[in-house]
PDB file of C-alpha atoms and ligand atoms in Angstrom:
ATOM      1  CA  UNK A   1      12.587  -9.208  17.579  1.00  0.00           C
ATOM      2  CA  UNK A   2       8.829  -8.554  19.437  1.00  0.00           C
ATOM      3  CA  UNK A   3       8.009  -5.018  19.554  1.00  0.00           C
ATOM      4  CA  UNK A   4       7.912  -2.964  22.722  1.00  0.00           C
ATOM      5  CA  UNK A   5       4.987  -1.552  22.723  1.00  0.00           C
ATOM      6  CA  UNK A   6       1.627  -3.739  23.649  1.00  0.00           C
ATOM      7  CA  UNK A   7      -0.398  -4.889  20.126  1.00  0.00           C
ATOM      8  CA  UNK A   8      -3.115  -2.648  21.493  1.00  0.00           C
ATOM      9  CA  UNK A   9      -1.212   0.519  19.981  1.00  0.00           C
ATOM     10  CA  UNK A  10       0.382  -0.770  17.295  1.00  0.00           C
ATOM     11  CA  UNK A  11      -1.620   1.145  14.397  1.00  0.00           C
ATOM     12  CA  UNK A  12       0.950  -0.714  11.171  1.00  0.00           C
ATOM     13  CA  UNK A  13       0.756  -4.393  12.147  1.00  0.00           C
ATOM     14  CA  UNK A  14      -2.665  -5.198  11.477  1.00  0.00           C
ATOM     15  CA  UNK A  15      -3.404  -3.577   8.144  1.00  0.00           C
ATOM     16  CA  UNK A  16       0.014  -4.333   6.682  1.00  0.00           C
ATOM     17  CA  UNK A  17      -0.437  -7.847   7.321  1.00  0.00           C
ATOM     18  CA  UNK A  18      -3.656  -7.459   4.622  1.00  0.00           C
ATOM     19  CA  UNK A  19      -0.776  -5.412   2.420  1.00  0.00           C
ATOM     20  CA  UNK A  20       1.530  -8.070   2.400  1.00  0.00           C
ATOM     21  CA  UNK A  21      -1.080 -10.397   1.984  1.00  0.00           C
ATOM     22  CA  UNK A  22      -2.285  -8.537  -1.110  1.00  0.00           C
ATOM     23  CA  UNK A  23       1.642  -8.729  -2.523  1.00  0.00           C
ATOM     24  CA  UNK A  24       2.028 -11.598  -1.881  1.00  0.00           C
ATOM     25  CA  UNK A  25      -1.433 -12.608  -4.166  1.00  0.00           C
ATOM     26  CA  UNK A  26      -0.491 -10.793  -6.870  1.00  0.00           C
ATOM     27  CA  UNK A  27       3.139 -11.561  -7.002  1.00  0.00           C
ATOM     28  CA  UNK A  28       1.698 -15.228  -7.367  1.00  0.00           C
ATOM     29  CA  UNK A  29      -1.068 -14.118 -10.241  1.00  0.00           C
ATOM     30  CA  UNK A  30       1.827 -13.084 -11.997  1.00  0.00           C
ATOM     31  CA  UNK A  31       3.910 -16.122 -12.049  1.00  0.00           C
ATOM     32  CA  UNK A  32       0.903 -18.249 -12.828  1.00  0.00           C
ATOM     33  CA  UNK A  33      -0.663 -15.541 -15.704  1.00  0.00           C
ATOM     34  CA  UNK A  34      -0.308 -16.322 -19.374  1.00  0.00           C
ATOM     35  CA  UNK A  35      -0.472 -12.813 -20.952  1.00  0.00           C
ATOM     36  CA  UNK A  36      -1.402 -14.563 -24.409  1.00  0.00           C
ATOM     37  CA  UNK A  37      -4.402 -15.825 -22.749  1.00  0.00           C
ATOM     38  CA  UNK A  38      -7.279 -13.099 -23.025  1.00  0.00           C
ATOM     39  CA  UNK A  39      -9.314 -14.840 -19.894  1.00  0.00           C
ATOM     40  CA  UNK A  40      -5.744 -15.152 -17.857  1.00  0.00           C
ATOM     41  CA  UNK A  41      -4.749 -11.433 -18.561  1.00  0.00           C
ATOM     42  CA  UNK A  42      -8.157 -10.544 -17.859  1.00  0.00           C
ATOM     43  CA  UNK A  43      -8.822 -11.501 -14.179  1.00  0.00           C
ATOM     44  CA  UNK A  44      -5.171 -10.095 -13.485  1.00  0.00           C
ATOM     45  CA  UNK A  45      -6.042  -7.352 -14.192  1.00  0.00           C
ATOM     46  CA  UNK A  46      -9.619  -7.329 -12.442  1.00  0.00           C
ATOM     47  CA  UNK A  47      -7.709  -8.131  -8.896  1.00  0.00           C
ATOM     48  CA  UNK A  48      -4.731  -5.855  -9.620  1.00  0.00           C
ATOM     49  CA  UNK A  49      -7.662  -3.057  -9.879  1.00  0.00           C
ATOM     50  CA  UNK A  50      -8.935  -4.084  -6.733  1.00  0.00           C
ATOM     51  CA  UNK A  51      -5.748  -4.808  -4.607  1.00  0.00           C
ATOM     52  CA  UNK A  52      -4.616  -1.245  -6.193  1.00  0.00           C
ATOM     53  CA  UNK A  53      -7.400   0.618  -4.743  1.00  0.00           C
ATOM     54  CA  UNK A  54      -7.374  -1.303  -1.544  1.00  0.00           C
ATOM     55  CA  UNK A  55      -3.789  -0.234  -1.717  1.00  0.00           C
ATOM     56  CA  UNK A  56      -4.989   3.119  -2.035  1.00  0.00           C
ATOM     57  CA  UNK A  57      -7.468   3.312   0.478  1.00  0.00           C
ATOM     58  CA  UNK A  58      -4.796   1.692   3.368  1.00  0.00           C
ATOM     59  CA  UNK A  59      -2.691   5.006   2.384  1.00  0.00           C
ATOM     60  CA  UNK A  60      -5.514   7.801   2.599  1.00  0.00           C
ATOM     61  CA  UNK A  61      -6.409   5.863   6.029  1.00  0.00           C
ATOM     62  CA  UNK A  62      -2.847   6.710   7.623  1.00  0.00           C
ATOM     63  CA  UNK A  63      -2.845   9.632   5.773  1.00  0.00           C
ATOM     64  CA  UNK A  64      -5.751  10.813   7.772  1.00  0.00           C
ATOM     65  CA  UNK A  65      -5.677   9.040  10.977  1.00  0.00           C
ATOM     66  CA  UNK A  66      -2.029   8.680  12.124  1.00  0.00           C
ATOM     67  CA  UNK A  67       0.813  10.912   9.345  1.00  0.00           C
ATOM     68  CA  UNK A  68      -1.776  13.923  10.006  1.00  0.00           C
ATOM     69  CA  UNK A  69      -2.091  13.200  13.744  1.00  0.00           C
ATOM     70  CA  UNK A  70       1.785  12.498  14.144  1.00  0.00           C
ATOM     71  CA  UNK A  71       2.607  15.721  12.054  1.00  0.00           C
ATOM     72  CA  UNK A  72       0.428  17.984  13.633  1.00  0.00           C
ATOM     73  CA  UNK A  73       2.414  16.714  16.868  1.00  0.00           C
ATOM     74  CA  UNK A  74       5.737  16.836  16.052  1.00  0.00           C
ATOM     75  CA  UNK A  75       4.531  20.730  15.212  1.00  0.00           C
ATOM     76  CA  UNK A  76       3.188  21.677  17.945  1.00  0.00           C
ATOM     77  CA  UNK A  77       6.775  20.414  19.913  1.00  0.00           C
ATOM     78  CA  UNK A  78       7.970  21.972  17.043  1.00  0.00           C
ATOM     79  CA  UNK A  79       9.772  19.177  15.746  1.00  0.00           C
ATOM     80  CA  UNK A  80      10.522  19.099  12.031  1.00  0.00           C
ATOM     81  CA  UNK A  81      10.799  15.561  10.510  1.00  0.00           C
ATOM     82  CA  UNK A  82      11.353  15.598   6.788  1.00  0.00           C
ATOM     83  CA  UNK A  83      10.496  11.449   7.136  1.00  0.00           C
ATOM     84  CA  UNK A  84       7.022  12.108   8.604  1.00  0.00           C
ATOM     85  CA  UNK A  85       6.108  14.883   6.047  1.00  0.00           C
ATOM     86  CA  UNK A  86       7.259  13.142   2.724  1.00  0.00           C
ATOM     87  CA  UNK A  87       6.241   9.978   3.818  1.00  0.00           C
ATOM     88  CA  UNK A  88       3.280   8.778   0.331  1.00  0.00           C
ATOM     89  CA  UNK A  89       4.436  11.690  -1.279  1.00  0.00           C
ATOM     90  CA  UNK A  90       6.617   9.717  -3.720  1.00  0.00           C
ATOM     91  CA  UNK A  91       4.727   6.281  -3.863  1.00  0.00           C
ATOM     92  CA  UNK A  92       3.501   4.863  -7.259  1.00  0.00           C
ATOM     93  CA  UNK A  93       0.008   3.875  -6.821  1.00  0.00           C
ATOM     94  CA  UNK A  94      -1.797   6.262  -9.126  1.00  0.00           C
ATOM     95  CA  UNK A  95       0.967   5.492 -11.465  1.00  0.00           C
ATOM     96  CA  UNK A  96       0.229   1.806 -11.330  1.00  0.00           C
ATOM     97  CA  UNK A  97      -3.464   1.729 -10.847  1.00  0.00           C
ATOM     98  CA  UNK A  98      -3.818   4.275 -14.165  1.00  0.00           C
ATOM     99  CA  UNK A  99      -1.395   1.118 -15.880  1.00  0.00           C
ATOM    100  CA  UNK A 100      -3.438  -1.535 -14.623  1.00  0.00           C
ATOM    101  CA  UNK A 101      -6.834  -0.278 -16.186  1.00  0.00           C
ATOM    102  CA  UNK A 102      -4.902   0.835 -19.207  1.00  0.00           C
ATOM    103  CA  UNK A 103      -4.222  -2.678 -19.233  1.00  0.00           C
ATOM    104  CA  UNK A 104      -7.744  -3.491 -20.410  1.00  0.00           C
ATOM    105  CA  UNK A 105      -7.454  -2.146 -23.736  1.00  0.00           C
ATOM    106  CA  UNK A 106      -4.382  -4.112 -24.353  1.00  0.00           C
ATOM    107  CA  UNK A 107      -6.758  -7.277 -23.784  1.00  0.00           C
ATOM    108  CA  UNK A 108      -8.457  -7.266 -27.440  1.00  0.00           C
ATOM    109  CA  UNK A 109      -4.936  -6.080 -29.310  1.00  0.00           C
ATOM    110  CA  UNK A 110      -2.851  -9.309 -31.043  1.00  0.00           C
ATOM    111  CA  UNK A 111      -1.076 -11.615 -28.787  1.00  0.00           C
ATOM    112  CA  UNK A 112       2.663 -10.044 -29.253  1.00  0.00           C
ATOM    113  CA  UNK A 113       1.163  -6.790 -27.742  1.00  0.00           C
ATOM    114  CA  UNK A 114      -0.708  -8.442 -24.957  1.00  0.00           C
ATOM    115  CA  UNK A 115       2.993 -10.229 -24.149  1.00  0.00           C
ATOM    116  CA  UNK A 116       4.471  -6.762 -24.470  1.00  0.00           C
ATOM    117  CA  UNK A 117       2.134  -5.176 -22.248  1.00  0.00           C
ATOM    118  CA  UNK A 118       2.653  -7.776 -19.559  1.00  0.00           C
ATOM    119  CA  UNK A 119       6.549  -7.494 -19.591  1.00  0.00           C
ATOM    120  CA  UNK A 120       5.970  -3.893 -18.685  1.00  0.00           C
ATOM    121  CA  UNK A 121       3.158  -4.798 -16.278  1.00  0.00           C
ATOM    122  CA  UNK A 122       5.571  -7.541 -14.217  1.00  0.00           C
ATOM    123  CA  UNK A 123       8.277  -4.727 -14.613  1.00  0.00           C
ATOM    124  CA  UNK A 124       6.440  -2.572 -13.235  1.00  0.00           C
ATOM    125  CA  UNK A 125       4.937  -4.712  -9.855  1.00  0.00           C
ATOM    126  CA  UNK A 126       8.328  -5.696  -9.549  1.00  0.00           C
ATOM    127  CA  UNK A 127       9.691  -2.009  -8.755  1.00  0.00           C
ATOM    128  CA  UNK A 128       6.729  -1.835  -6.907  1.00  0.00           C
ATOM    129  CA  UNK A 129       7.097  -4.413  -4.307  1.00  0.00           C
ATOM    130  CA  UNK A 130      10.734  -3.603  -4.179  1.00  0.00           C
ATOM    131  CA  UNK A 131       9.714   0.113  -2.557  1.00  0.00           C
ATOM    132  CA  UNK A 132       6.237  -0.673  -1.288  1.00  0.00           C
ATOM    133  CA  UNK A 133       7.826  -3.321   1.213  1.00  0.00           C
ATOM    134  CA  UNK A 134      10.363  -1.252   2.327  1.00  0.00           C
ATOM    135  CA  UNK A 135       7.890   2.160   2.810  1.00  0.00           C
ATOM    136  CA  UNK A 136       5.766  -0.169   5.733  1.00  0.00           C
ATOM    137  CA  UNK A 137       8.844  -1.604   7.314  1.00  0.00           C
ATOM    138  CA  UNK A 138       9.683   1.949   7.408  1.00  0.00           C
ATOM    139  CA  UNK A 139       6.255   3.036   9.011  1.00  0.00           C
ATOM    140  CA  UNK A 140       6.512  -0.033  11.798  1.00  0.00           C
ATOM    141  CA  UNK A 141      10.482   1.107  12.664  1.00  0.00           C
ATOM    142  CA  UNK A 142      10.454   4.452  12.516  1.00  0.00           C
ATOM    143  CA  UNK A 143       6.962   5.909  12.538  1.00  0.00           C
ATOM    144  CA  UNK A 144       5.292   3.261  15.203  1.00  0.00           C
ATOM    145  CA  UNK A 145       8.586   3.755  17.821  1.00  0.00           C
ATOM    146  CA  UNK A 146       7.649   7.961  17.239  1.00  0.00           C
ATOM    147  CA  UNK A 147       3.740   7.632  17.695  1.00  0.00           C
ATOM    148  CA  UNK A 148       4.652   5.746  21.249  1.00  0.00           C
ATOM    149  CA  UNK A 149       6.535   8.833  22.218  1.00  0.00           C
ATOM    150  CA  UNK A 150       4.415  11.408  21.319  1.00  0.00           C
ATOM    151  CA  UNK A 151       1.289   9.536  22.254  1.00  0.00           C
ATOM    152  CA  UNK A 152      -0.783   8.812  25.280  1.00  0.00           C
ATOM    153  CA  UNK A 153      -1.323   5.079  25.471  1.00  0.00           C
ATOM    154  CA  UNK A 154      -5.181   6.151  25.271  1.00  0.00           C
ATOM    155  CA  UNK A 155      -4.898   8.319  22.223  1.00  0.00           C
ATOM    156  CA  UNK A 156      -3.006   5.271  20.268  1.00  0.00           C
ATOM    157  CA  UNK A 157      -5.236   3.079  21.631  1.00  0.00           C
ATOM    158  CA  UNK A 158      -8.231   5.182  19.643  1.00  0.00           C
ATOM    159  CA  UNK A 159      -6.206   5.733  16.803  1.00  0.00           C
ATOM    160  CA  UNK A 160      -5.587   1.876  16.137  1.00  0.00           C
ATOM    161  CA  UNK A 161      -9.429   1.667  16.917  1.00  0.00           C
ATOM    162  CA  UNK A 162     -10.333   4.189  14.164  1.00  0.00           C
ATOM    163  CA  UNK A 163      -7.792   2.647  11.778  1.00  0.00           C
ATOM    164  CA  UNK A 164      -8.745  -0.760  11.765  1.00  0.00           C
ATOM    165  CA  UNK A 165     -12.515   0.122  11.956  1.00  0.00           C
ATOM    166  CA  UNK A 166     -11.744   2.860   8.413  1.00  0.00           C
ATOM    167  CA  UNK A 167     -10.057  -0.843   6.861  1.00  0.00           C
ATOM    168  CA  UNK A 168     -12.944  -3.009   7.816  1.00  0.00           C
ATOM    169  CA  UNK A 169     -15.247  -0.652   6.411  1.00  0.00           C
ATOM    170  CA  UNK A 170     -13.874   1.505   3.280  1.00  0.00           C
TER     171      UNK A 170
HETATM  172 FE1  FEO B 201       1.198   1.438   5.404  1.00  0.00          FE
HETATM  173 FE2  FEO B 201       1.962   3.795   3.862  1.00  0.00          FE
HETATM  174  O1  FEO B 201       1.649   2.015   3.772  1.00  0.00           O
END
């Protein structure tokens, strides 16, 4: 179902299209990666570190420029939302970046251990994806529908402005 609210305030859409985007690359790495193969496990690892970070980057950008804006909001109406204020604080992405460039020293150790340490890495992406999906479906139903109440029209307007400008250029 379309949205309600004109694409010129929706802050999620944009940058979670580059998210899924990202998933959707490295869900397809992994299918096609032969963890035996030094060069294979190699550049997995070299665009996991990068989608990771980008990863990263997306979340201190709404951490900054809408969750801060949205809570600071919600308490001055004094409004307590428990959804708002945990929202990032239980997601995975240090965890999995810090396993990702562990994952480099597992690149010169004999082939059972490289096939051991991707079993764990595909593991791992898999829980991932299974909570990262969910946590920006989340932020476009619940967190997009709250920023249209609380918001002027103008203010989301510069607030999708400043987020999309902090992706193009972090
Ligand atoms: Fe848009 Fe918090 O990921």
């Amino acid at each position: 179902m379309a949205p309600n609210w004109p694409e010129e305030v929706d802050v999620f859409s944009v940058p979670h299209s580059r998210m899924k985007e990202l998933v959707q690359g490295y869900l397809d790495q992994m299918t096609s990666t032969n963890f035996s193969n030094v060069i294979h496990l190699t550049t997995l690892l070299k665009h996991l570190c990068d989608t990771f970070r980008e990863f990263k980057v997306h979340e201190q950008i709404e951490n900054k420029y809408i969750l801060c804006k949205l809570r600071q909001k919600l308490r001055s109406l004094s409004i307590r939302n428990s959804a708002v204020c945990n929202c990032h604080s239980d997601n995975r992405l240090t965890e999995m970046l810090e396993l990702v460039e562990d994952g480099f020293d597992w690149t010169w150790r004999p082939q059972a251990d490289r096939m051991h340490y991707g079993f764990k890495l595909r593991r791992a992406l898999e829980d991932f994806t299974q909570t990262f999906i969910p946590h920006m479906e989340e932020e476009e139903a619940v967190f997009q529908p709250m920023l249209i109440e609380y918001f002027s029209y103008d203010e989301l307007k510069a607030i999708k402005a400043e987020v999309i400008h902090q992706h193009l250029t972090n």
